[in-house]
Short mmCIF file of C-alpha atoms in Angstrom, two decimals:
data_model
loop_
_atom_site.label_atom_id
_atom_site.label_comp_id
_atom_site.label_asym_id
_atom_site.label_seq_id
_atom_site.Cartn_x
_atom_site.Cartn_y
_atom_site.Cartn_z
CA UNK K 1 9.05 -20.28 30.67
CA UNK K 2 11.14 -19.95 27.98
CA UNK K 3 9.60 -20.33 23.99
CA UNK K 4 11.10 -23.49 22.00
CA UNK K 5 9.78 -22.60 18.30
CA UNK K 6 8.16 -25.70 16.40
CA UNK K 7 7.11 -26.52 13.35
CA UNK K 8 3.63 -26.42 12.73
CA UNK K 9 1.31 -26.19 10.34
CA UNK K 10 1.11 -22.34 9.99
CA UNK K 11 4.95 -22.47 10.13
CA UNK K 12 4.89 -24.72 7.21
CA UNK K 13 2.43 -22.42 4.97
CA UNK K 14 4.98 -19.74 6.30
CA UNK K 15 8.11 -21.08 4.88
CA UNK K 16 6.32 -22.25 1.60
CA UNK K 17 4.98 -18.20 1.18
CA UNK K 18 8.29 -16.69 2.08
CA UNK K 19 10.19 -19.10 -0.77
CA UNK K 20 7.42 -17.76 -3.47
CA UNK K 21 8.05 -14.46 -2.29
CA UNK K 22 11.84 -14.85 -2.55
CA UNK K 23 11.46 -16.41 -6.55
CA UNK K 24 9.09 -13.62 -7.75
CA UNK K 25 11.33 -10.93 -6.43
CA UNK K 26 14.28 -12.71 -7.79
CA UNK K 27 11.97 -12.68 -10.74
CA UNK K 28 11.67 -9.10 -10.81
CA UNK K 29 14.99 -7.78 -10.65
CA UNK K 30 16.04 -10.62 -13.76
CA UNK K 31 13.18 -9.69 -16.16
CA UNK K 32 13.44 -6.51 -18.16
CA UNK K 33 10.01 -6.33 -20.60
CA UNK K 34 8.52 -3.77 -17.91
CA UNK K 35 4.84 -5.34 -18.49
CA UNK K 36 5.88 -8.48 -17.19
CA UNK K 37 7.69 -6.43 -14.29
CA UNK K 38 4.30 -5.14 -13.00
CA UNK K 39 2.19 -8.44 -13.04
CA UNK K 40 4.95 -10.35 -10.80
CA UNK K 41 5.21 -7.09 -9.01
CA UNK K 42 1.49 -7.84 -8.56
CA UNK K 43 1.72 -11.39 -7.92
CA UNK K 44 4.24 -10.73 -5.39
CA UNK K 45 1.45 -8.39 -3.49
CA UNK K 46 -0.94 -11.12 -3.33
CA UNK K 47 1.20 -13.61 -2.12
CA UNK K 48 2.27 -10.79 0.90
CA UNK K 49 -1.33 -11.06 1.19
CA UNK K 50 -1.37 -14.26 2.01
CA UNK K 51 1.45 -13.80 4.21
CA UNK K 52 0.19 -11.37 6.45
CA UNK K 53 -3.41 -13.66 7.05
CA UNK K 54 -1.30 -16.49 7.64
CA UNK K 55 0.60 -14.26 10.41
CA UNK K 56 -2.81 -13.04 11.99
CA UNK K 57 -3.06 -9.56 9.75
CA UNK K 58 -6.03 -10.01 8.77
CA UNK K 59 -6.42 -5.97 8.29
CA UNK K 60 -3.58 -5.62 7.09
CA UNK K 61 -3.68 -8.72 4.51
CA UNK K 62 -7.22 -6.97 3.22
CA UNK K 63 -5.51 -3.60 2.86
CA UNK K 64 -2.15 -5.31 0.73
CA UNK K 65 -4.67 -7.61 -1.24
CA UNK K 66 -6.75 -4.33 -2.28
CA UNK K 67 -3.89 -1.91 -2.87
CA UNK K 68 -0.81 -4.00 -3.99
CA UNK K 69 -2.19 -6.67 -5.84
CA UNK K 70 -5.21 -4.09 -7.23
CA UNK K 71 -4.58 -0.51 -7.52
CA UNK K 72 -1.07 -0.09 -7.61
CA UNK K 73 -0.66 -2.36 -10.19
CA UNK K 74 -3.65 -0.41 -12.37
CA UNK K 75 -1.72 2.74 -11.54
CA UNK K 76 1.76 1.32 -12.66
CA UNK K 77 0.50 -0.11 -15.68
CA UNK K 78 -1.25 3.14 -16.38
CA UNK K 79 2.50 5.15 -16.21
CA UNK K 80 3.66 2.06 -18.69
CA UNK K 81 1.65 3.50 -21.52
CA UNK K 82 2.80 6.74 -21.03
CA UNK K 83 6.46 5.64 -20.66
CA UNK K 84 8.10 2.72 -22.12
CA UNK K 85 7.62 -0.81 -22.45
CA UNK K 86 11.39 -2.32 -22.20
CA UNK K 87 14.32 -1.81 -19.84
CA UNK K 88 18.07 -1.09 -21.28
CA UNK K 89 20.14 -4.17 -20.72
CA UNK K 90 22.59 -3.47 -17.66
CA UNK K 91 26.31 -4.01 -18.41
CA UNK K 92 27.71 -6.00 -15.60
CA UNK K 93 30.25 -2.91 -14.45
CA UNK K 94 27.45 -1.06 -13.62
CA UNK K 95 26.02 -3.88 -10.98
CA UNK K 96 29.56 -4.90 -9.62
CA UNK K 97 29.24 -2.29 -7.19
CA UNK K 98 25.58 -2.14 -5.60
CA UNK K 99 25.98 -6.03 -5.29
CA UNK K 100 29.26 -5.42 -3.32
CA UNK K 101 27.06 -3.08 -1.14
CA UNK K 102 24.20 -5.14 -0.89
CA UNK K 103 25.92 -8.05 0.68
CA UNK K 104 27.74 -6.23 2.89
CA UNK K 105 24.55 -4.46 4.13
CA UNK K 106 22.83 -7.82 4.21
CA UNK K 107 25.56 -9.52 6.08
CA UNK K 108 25.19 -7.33 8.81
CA UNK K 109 21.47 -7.22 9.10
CA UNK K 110 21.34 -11.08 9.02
CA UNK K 111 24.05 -10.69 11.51
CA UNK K 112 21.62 -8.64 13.30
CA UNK K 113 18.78 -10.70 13.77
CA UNK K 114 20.74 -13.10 15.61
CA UNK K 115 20.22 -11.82 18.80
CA UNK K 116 16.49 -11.11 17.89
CA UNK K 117 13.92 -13.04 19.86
CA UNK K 118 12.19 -15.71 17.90
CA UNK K 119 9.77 -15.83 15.56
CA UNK K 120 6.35 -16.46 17.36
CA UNK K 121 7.41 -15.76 21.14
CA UNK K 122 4.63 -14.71 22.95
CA UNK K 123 7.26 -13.48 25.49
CA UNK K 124 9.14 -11.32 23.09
CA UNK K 125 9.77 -7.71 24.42
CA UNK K 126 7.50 -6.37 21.22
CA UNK K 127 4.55 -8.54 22.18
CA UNK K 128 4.32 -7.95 26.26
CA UNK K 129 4.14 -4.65 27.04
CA UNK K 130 2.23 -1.82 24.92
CA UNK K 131 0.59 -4.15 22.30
CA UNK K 132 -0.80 -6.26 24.78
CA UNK K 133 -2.23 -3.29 26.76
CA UNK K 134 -4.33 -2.69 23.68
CA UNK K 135 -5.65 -5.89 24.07
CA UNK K 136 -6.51 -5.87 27.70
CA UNK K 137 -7.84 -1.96 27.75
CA UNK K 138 -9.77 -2.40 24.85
CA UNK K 139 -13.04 -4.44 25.61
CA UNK K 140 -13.76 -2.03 28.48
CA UNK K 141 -12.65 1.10 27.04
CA UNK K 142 -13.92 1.12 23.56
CA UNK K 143 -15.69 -1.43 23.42
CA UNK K 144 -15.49 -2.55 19.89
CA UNK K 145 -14.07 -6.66 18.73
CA UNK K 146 -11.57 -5.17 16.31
CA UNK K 147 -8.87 -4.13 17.89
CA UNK K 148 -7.00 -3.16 14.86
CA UNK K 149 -9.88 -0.07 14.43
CA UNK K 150 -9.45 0.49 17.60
CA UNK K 151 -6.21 1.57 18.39
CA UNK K 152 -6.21 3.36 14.45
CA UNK K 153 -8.82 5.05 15.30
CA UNK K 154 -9.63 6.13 18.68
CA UNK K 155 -5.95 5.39 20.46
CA UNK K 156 -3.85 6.36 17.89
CA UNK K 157 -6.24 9.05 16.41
CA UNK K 158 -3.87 11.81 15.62
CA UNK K 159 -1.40 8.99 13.69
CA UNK K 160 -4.42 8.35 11.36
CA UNK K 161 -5.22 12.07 11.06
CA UNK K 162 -1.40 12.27 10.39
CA UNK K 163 -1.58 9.55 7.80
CA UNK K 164 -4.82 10.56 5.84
CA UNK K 165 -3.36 13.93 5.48
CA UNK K 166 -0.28 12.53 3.53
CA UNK K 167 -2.79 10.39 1.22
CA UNK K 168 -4.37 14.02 0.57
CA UNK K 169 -0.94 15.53 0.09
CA UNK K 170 0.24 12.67 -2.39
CA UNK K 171 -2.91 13.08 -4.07
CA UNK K 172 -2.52 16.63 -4.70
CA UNK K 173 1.02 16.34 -5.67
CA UNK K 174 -0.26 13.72 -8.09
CA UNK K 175 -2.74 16.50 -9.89
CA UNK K 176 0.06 19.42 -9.66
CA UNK K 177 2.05 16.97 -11.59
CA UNK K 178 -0.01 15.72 -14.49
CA UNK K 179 -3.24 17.45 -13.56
CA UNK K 180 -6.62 15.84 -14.36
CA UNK K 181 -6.21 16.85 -17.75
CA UNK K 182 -10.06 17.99 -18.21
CA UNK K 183 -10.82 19.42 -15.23
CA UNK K 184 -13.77 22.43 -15.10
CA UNK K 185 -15.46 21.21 -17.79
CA UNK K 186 -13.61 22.88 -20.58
CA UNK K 187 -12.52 20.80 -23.75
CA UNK K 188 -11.87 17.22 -22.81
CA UNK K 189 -8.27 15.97 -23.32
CA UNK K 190 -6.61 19.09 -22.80
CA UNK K 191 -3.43 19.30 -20.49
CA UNK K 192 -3.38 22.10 -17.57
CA UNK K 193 -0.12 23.46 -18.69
CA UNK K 194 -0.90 24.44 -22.11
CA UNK K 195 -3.49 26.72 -20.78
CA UNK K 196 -1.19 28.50 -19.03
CA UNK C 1 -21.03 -3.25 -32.35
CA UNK C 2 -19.31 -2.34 -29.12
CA UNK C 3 -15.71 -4.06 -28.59
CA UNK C 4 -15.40 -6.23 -25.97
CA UNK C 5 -18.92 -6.99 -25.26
CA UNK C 6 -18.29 -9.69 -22.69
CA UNK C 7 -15.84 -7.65 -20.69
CA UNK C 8 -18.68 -4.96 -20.63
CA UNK C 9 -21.48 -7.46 -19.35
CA UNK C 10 -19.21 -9.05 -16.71
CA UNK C 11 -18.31 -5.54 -15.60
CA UNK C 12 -21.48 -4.44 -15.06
CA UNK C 13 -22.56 -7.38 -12.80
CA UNK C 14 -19.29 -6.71 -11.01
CA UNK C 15 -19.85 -3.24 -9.87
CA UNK C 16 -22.81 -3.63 -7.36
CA UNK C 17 -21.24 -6.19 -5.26
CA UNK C 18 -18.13 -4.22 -4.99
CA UNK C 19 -19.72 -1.21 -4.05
CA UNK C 20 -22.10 -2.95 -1.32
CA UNK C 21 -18.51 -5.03 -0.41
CA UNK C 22 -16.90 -1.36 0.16
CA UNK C 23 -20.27 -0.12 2.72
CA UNK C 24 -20.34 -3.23 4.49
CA UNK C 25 -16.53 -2.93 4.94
CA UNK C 26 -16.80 0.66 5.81
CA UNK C 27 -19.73 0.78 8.70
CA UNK C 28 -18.64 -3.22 9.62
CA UNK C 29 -15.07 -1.87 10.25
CA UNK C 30 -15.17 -2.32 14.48
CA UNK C 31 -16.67 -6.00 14.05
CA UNK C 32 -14.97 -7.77 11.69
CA UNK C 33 -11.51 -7.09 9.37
CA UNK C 34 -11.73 -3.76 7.63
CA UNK C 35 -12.20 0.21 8.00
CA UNK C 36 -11.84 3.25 6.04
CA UNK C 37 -8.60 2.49 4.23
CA UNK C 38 -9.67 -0.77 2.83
CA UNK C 39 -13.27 0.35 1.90
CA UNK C 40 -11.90 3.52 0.55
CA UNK C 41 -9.93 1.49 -1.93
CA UNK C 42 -12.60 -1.20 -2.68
CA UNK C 43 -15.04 1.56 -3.09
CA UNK C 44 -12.15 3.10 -5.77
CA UNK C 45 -11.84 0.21 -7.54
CA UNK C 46 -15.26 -0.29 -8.53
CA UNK C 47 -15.13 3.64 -10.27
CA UNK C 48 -11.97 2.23 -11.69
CA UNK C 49 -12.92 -0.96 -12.94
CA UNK C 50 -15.61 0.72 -14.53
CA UNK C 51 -13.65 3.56 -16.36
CA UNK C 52 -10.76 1.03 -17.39
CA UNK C 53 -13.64 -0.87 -19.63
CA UNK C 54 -16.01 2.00 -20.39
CA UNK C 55 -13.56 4.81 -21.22
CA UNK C 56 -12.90 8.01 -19.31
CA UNK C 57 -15.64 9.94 -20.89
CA UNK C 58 -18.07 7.84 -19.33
CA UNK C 59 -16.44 7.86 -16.02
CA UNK C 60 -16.71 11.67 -15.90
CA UNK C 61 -20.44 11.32 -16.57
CA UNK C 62 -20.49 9.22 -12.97
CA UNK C 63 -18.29 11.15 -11.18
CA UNK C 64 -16.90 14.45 -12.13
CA UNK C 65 -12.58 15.50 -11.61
CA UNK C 66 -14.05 18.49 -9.52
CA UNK C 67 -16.71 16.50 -7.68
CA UNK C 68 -13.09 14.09 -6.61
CA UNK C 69 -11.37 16.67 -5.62
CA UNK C 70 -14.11 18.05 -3.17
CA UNK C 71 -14.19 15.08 -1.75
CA UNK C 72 -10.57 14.84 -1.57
CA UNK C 73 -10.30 17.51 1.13
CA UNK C 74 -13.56 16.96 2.81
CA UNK C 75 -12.89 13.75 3.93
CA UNK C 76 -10.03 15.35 5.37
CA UNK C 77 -11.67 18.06 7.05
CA UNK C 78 -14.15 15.81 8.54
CA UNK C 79 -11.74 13.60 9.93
CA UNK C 80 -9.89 16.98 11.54
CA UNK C 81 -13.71 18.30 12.13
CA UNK C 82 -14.63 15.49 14.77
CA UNK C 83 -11.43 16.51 16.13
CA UNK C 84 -12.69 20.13 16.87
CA UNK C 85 -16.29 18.75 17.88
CA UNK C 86 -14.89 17.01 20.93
CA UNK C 87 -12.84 20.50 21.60
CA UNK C 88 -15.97 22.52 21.32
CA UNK C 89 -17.91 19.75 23.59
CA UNK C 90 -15.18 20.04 26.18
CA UNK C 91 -13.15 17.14 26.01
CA UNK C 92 -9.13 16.67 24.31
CA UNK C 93 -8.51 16.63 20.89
CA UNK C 94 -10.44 13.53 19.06
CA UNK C 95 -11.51 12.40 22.32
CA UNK C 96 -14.57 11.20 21.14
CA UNK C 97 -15.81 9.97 25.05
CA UNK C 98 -17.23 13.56 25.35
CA UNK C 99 -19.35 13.42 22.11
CA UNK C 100 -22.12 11.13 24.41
CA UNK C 101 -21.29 12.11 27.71
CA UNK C 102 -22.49 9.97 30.91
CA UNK C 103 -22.58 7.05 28.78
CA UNK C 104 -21.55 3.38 30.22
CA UNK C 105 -22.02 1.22 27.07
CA UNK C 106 -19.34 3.72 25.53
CA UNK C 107 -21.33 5.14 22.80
CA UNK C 108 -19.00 8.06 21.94
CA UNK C 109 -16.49 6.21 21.17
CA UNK C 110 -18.40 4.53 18.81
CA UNK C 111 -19.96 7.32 17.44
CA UNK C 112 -16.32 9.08 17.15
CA UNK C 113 -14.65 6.17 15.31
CA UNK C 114 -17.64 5.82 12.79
CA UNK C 115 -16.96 9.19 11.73
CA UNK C 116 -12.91 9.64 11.40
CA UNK C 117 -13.43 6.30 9.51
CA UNK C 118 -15.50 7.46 7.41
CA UNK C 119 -13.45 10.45 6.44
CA UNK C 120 -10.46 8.18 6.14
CA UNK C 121 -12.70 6.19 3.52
CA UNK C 122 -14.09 9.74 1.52
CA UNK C 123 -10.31 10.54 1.43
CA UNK C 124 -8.82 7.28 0.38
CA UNK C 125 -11.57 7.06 -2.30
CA UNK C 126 -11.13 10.46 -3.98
CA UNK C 127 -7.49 10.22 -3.96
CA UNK C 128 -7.79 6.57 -5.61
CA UNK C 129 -9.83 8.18 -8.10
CA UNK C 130 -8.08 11.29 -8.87
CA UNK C 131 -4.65 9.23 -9.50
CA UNK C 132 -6.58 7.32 -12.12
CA UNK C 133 -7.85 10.06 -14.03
CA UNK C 134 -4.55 11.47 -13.63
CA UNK C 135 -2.29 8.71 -15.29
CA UNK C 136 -5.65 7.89 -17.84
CA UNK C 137 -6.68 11.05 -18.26
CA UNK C 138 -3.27 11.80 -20.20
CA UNK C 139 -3.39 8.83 -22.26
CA UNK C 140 -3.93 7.99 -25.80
CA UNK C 141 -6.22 5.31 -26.07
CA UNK C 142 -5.22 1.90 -26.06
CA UNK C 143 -5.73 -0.20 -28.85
CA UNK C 144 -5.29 -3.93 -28.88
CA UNK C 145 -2.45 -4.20 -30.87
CA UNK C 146 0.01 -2.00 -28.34
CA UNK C 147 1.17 -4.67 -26.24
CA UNK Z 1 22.82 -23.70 14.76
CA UNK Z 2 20.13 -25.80 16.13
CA UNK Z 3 17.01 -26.10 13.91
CA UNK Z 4 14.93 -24.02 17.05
CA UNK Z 5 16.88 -21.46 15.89
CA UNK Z 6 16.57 -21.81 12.45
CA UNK Z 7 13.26 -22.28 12.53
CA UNK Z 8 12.75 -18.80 15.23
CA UNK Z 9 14.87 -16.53 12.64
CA UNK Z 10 14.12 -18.09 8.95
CA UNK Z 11 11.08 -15.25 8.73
CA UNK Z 12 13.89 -12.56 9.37
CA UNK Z 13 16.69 -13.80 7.22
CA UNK Z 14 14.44 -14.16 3.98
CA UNK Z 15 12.95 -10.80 4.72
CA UNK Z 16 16.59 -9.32 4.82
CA UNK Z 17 17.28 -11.16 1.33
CA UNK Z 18 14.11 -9.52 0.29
CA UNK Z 19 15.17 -6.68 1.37
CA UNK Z 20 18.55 -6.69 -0.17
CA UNK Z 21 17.16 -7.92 -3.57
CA UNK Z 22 14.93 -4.46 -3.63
CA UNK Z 23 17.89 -2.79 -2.52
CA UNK Z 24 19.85 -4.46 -5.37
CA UNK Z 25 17.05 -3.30 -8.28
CA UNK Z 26 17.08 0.28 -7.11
CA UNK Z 27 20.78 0.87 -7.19
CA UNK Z 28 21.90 -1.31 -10.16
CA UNK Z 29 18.86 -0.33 -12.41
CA UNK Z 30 18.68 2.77 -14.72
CA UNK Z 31 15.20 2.41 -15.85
CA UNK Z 32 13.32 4.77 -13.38
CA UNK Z 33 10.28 2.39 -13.63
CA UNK Z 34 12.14 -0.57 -12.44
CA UNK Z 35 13.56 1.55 -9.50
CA UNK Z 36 10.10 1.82 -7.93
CA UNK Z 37 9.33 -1.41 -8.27
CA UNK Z 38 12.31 -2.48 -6.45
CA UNK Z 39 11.47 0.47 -3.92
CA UNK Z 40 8.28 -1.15 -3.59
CA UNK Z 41 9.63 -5.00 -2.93
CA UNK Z 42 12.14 -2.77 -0.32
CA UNK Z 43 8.74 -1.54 1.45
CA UNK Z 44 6.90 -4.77 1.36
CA UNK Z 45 9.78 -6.79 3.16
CA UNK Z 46 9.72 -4.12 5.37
CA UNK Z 47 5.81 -4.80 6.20
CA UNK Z 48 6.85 -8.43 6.49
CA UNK Z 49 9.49 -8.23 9.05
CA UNK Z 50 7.29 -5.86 11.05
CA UNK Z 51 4.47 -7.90 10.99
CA UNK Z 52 6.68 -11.31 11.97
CA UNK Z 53 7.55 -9.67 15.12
CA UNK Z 54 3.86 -8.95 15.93
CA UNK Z 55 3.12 -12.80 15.51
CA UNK Z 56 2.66 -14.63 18.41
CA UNK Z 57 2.43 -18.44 18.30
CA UNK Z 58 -0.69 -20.45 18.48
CA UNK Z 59 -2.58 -17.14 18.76
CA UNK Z 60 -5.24 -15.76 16.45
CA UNK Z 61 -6.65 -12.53 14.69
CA UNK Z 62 -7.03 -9.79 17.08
CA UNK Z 63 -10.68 -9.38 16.85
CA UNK Z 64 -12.15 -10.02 20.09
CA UNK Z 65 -15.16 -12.57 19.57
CA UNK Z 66 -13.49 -15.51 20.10
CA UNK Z 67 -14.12 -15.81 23.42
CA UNK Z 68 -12.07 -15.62 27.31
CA UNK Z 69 -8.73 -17.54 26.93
CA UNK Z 70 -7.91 -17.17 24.05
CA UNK Z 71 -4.25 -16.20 22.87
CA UNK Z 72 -4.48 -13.18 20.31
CA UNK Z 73 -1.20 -11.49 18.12
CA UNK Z 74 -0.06 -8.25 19.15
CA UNK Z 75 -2.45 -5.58 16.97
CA UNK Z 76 0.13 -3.13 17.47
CA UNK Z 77 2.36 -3.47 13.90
CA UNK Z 78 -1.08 -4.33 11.86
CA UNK Z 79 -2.08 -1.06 12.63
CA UNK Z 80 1.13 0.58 12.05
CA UNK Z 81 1.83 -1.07 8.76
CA UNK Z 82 -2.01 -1.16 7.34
CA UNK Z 83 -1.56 3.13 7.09
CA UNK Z 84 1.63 2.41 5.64
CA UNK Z 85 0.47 0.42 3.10
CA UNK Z 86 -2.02 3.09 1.71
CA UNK Z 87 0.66 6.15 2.35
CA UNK Z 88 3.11 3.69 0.34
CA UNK Z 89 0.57 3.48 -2.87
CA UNK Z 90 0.06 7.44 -2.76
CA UNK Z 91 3.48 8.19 -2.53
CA UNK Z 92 4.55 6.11 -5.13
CA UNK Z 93 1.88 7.47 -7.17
CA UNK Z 94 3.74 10.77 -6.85
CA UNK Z 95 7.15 8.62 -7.96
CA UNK Z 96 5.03 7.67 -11.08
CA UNK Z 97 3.99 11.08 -11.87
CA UNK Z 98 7.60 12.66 -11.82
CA UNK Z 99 8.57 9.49 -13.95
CA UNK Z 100 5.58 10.30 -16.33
CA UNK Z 101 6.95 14.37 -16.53
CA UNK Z 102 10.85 13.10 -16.67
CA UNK Z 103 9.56 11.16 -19.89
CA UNK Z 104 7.93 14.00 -21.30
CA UNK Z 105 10.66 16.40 -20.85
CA UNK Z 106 13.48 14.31 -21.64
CA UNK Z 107 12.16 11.67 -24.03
CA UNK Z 108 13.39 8.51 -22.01
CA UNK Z 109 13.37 7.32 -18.40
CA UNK Z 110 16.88 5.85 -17.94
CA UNK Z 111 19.34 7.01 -15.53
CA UNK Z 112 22.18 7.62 -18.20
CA UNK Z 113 20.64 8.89 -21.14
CA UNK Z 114 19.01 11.95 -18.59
CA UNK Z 115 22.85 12.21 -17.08
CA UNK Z 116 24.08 12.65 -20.59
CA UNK Z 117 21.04 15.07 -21.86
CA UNK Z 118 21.41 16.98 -19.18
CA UNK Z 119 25.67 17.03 -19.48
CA UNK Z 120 25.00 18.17 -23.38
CA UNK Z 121 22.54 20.99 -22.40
CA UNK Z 122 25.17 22.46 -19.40
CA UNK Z 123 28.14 21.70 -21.23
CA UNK Z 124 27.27 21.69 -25.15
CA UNK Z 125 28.08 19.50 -27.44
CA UNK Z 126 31.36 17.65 -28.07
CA UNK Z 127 32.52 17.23 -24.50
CA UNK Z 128 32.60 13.51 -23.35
CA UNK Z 129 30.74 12.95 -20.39
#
């Protein structure tokens, strides 16, 4: 049986997403007042939001909408303030050269995905075997109706473990860097480094 | 007078829900969309929200920089602890089937992923936390005019 | 080209121009700031193509309540990229925080004004970069 793609509804909303995706990163690169950077930076989150639950990730849709459009952008705007505002024009020798390498690079990636199977094939080699197990193993084996959590969790336990532990790391790395700035309770608003 | 009065009142209303949106998407996590990364964030942003309109000083008052970073690692070390439970009971390395053994309705597993997620949730929270005070904490404050 | 095929690869090609145009912002771009955000548009196509391959037509969440029958998408990429996601936010955090310390040490965060404090300070002054 082979898979003859269609145009749909979903397929529809897909396009649609993926051209407001393509404007507000075009957006991005163009504008250089750094606030307005973040927000379509942010915008551009939410809309891969709305991407992913149109594609089924609903986890993962959650997870961008909370993260990307949320905290990220709160944590970007926060190194704003204590960085600049405005970007240095960009003199066009300077750009010749990445776009020269970009094309290239994205000529032979698009050239790529020719032989890729098509979007939506339930027969595709990345949708039969191992995913699919998860599916079928799951209900009698775990037991729970998520199978996202399930396979995070319990199947893939030690990637999670794996995976928390570099949230921990970044965080640390994060206070080594800047420190908390009051931590221990000594006077507020003074930095780690001038203690030392 | 207080600045911003309205962004103060709407903020306060705000938090609850979030934080009762972050539990229900913590311990709801095997029914519906959701777990310990997503509730660790909500659960975040709510601590967030709150110190972005009420200042740092007041954040600190909620939660303290040295009660985040305890919380930081335990989450951690509970998540690696269930791993070392199921060792000690017998079993493989987060293999949470021994936690309830002779069990048909698979009850350790539930137990098992309860747990990890909930260390995955501590984590994520702290860390969320911690990088806020870390980029506000070295601020100036920001006035109105600045942008 | 028939329009099958269009329609079966479209997802792919605009995540590869997505791709690119991230690509594009972190090599052109001198502002450090602006580097990360393309880095971050990079990452996000990178979630989207993954998560296009784990779409299956016609099917639904994979959350197993709906019942015998029914056609779910593979879960396999959602969990792979929802970790990713989070690990992408700290780590860029820790970007941020060198950007924050490269400010404070050097006074700016674009590319060639550090390159050209940094060729005064090993070379002294007077010698063109």
């Amino acid at each position: 049986m082979t898979y003859i793609p269609s145009l749909d509804m979903s397929t529809f909303v897909d396009i649609i997403l993926l051209a407001f995706l393509l404007l507000s990163a075009l957006a991005v690169v163009i504008m250089r007042h750094l606030f307005s950077v973040v927000m379509v930076g942010g915008v551009y989150s939410l809309l891969s939001a709305a991407f992913f639950v149109n594609l089924d990730a609903v986890d993962v849709a959650f997870t961008e909408a909370a993260v990307g459009a949320g905290v990220s952008t709160v944590l970007m705007l926060g190194a704003l303030m204590l960085t600049a505002r405005r970007e240095k024009p960009v003199t066009s020798q300077h750009s010749r050269l990445p776009l020269l390498a970009v094309l290239v690079t994205g000529a032979a990636l698009i050239y790529a995905t020719f032989d890729m199977p098509a979007f939506g094939d339930p027969g595709s080699p990345a949708n039969s075997y191992v995913g699919m197990d998860y599916m079928e193993r799951t209900p009698h084996e775990i037991d729970v109706p998520n199978v996202v959590t399930a396979v995070l969790a319990s199947y893939r336990g030690f990637d999670t473990l794996g995976e928390v532990v570099v949230v921990f790391a970044a965080g640390l790395g994060v206070l080594v860097l800047l420190g908390m700035g009051f931590t221990g309770g000594t006077a507020p608003g003074k930095d780690e480094e001038d203690q030392a | 007078m207080t600045p911003h009065l309205v962004l103060r009142v709407v903020t306060k209303t705000l938090i609850h829900p979030i934080i009762l949106f972050a539990f229900y998407v913590q311990f709801h996590g095997d029914f519906g969309p959701g777990g310990g990364f997503q509730a660790g964030i909500l659960f975040a942003v709510a601590f967030i929200l709150y110190g972005l309109i009420f200042g740092l000083d007041m954040l600190k008052k909620v939660i303290s920089p040295r009660a985040v970073q305890v919380l930081m690692a335990l989450g951690v070390l509970l998540y690696a602890g269930v791993g070392y439970a199921t060792l000690w009971m017998g079993g493989a390395y987060l293999d949470y089937d021994v936690l309830v053994p002779n069990d048909t309705h698979n009850a350790g597993q539930h137990y098992g992923i309860l747990a990890v997620e909930l260390g995955v949730g501590i984590t994520v929270a702290a860390v969320m936390i911690g990088l806020f005070y870390a980029f506000a904490g070295r601020n100036v404050e920001i006035s109105d005019e600045d942008w | 080209m028939s329009a099958e095929f269009v329609l079966g690869h479209y997802n792919y090609w605009i995540v590869v121009v997505l791709m690119m145009v991230g690509l594009y912002t972190v090599m052109s771009r001198g502002n450090l700031i602006k580097k990360l955000v393309g880095l971050n548009i990079f990452q996000t196509s990178v979630f989207l193509l993954y998560i296009s391959i784990g779409k299956v037509k016609g099917a639904t969440a994979p959350i197993e309540a709906a019942g015998e029958g029914v056609l779910y998408s593979n879960p396999l990429p959602h969990v792979l990229i929802l970790t990713a996601i989070v690990v992408g936010v700290a780590t860029m955090a820790v970007g941020l925080a060198i950007i924050v310390r490269i400010r404070e040490a050097y006074g700016t965060i674009e590319e060639d004004e550090i390159l050209a404090i940094d060729h005064k300070l090993e070379f002294g002054e007077g010698v063109n970069a």
